[in-house]
Amino acid sequence: MISKIDEAANIIKNAKRIVVFSGAGISAESGIPTFRGVGGIWKKYRAEELASYNAFKKNPELVWRFYDYRRQIIAKAEPNNAHILLSKMENMFDSLHVITQNIDGLHKKAGSKNILELHGNIWRVRCEKEEKVFDFMQNPVDPLPPKCPFCGDILRPDVVWFGESLNSDILNKSFKIAEKAEIAIVIGTSSIVYPAAHIPLLTKKKGGKILEINIEKTPLTDISDIFIKGKASMIIQKIFYKIAD
Ligand SMILES: NC(=O)c1ccc[n+]([C@@H]2O[C@H](COP(=O)([O-])OP(=O)(O)OC[C@H]3O[C@@H](n4cnc5c(N)ncnc54)[C@H](O)[C@@H]3O)[C@@H](O)[C@H]2O)c1
Ligand SMILES: [Zn+2]
């Protein structure tokens, strides 16, 4: 019987257009906790209660402490084999795009070029008053909350919070890419946050396949053509060896 790895590798090998859709699980092996595992003092708060505009307006310092804490973890993190091998795969196909829900920038650090960040990037900030977005690498952030160097208003992380809309340009590009892909490789996402979770469904709707890689089943698993249970880096490595043959 053909293994799931062989089955996945065969589809990928014969595809010209691939979309990768990643979530927090792809960065777990780089030491960045997924959202269910935020520990320490943050056990008192649910991530959802800190990652919202209301929380920011009520207590910008608290929200910034949460982001500063995450920035410090992310600053130490290196891409793992899943990020690295996906970046190598970019040159092996007519098109391979990574659409990520992650704000950690690890796909870029691994060398991927075609990246769409649906939820922003933790290393950018935004001045809402002036509608300016800029890189902000200070680590740790001091003073908290940081102020805009131009107008003095409190800056916010340039990420998409609960209840906020995704950038419509990025979302529309993502939808187009997903519709054209022959396979959507979905890695390490709980597939419950919409509209992002809709992306692989578009690939399937247009006749493409869904390959899901996760350490546990998700709401997408029943819809997926192939589900491979396991850690992202190990599964991607096994598939990579088959397609690089
Ligand atoms: N900003 C916040 O604080 C916050 C909080 C909760 C959710 N969210 C949003 O929800 C979005 C979606 O969440 P998500 O799906 O990215 O993360 P998630 O934490 O909901 O899910 C992570 C998934 O990765 C899997 N996983 C864990 N380790 C893995 C490994 N080594 N290999 C493969 N899979 C592994 C888990 O089984 C799980 O299904 C996030 O991008 C984020 O924007 C944000
Ligand atoms: Zn400003």
PDB file of N, CA, C and O and ligand atoms in Angstrom, residues 126-132 134 147-155, ligand 2:
ATOM      1  N   ARG A 126       2.364  50.603  14.254  1.00  0.00           N
ATOM      2  CA  ARG A 126       1.507  51.491  13.471  1.00  0.00           C
ATOM      3  C   ARG A 126       1.104  52.676  14.333  1.00  0.00           C
ATOM      4  O   ARG A 126       0.751  52.518  15.498  1.00  0.00           O
ATOM      5  N   CYS A 127       1.170  53.886  13.741  1.00  0.00           N
ATOM      6  CA  CYS A 127       0.605  55.068  14.379  1.00  0.00           C
ATOM      7  C   CYS A 127      -0.767  55.263  13.744  1.00  0.00           C
ATOM      8  O   CYS A 127      -0.853  55.543  12.549  1.00  0.00           O
ATOM      9  N   GLU A 128      -1.790  55.064  14.535  1.00  0.00           N
ATOM     10  CA  GLU A 128      -3.147  55.135  13.962  1.00  0.00           C
ATOM     11  C   GLU A 128      -3.526  56.562  13.606  1.00  0.00           C
ATOM     12  O   GLU A 128      -4.261  56.802  12.654  1.00  0.00           O
ATOM     13  N   LYS A 129      -3.005  57.506  14.395  1.00  0.00           N
ATOM     14  CA  LYS A 129      -3.331  58.908  14.156  1.00  0.00           C
ATOM     15  C   LYS A 129      -2.872  59.344  12.759  1.00  0.00           C
ATOM     16  O   LYS A 129      -3.601  60.001  12.027  1.00  0.00           O
ATOM     17  N   GLU A 130      -1.659  58.939  12.409  1.00  0.00           N
ATOM     18  CA  GLU A 130      -1.092  59.370  11.124  1.00  0.00           C
ATOM     19  C   GLU A 130      -1.196  58.285  10.047  1.00  0.00           C
ATOM     20  O   GLU A 130      -0.708  58.480   8.931  1.00  0.00           O
ATOM     21  N   GLU A 131      -1.751  57.142  10.420  1.00  0.00           N
ATOM     22  CA  GLU A 131      -1.823  55.991   9.512  1.00  0.00           C
ATOM     23  C   GLU A 131      -0.455  55.642   8.927  1.00  0.00           C
ATOM     24  O   GLU A 131      -0.307  55.401   7.726  1.00  0.00           O
ATOM     25  N   LYS A 132       0.538  55.633   9.806  1.00  0.00           N
ATOM     26  CA  LYS A 132       1.903  55.290   9.379  1.00  0.00           C
ATOM     27  C   LYS A 132       2.262  53.920   9.934  1.00  0.00           C
ATOM     28  O   LYS A 132       1.940  53.619  11.082  1.00  0.00           O
ATOM     29  N   PHE A 134       5.641  51.396  10.449  1.00  0.00           N
ATOM     30  CA  PHE A 134       7.097  51.284  10.296  1.00  0.00           C
ATOM     31  C   PHE A 134       7.692  50.161  11.120  1.00  0.00           C
ATOM     32  O   PHE A 134       7.060  49.636  12.039  1.00  0.00           O
ATOM     33  N   LYS A 147       5.927  55.361  22.055  1.00  0.00           N
ATOM     34  CA  LYS A 147       5.225  56.514  21.443  1.00  0.00           C
ATOM     35  C   LYS A 147       5.751  56.763  20.033  1.00  0.00           C
ATOM     36  O   LYS A 147       6.922  56.513  19.745  1.00  0.00           O
ATOM     37  N   CYS A 148       4.893  57.306  19.217  1.00  0.00           N
ATOM     38  CA  CYS A 148       5.270  57.637  17.841  1.00  0.00           C
ATOM     39  C   CYS A 148       6.343  58.728  17.850  1.00  0.00           C
ATOM     40  O   CYS A 148       6.145  59.776  18.481  1.00  0.00           O
ATOM     41  N   PRO A 149       7.482  58.505  17.149  1.00  0.00           N
ATOM     42  CA  PRO A 149       8.543  59.513  17.132  1.00  0.00           C
ATOM     43  C   PRO A 149       8.134  60.790  16.392  1.00  0.00           C
ATOM     44  O   PRO A 149       8.755  61.828  16.542  1.00  0.00           O
ATOM     45  N   PHE A 150       7.062  60.712  15.598  1.00  0.00           N
ATOM     46  CA  PHE A 150       6.643  61.867  14.809  1.00  0.00           C
ATOM     47  C   PHE A 150       5.580  62.712  15.511  1.00  0.00           C
ATOM     48  O   PHE A 150       5.648  63.930  15.517  1.00  0.00           O
ATOM     49  N   CYS A 151       4.593  62.043  16.117  1.00  0.00           N
ATOM     50  CA  CYS A 151       3.487  62.819  16.693  1.00  0.00           C
ATOM     51  C   CYS A 151       3.267  62.561  18.182  1.00  0.00           C
ATOM     52  O   CYS A 151       2.445  63.225  18.810  1.00  0.00           O
ATOM     53  N   GLY A 152       3.955  61.555  18.744  1.00  0.00           N
ATOM     54  CA  GLY A 152       3.855  61.313  20.181  1.00  0.00           C
ATOM     55  C   GLY A 152       2.676  60.451  20.609  1.00  0.00           C
ATOM     56  O   GLY A 152       2.513  60.133  21.790  1.00  0.00           O
ATOM     57  N   ASP A 153       1.852  60.037  19.650  1.00  0.00           N
ATOM     58  CA  ASP A 153       0.713  59.172  19.978  1.00  0.00           C
ATOM     59  C   ASP A 153       1.236  57.771  20.362  1.00  0.00           C
ATOM     60  O   ASP A 153       2.337  57.379  19.956  1.00  0.00           O
ATOM     61  N   ILE A 154       0.424  57.035  21.110  1.00  0.00           N
ATOM     62  CA  ILE A 154       0.838  55.669  21.477  1.00  0.00           C
ATOM     63  C   ILE A 154       0.801  54.780  20.229  1.00  0.00           C
ATOM     64  O   ILE A 154      -0.179  54.790  19.482  1.00  0.00           O
ATOM     65  N   LEU A 155       1.880  54.027  20.013  1.00  0.00           N
ATOM     66  CA  LEU A 155       1.945  53.129  18.865  1.00  0.00           C
ATOM     67  C   LEU A 155       1.273  51.808  19.198  1.00  0.00           C
ATOM     68  O   LEU A 155       1.204  51.422  20.358  1.00  0.00           O
TER      69      LEU A 155
HETATM   70 ZN    ZN B   2       2.370  59.432  14.750  1.00  0.00          ZN
END
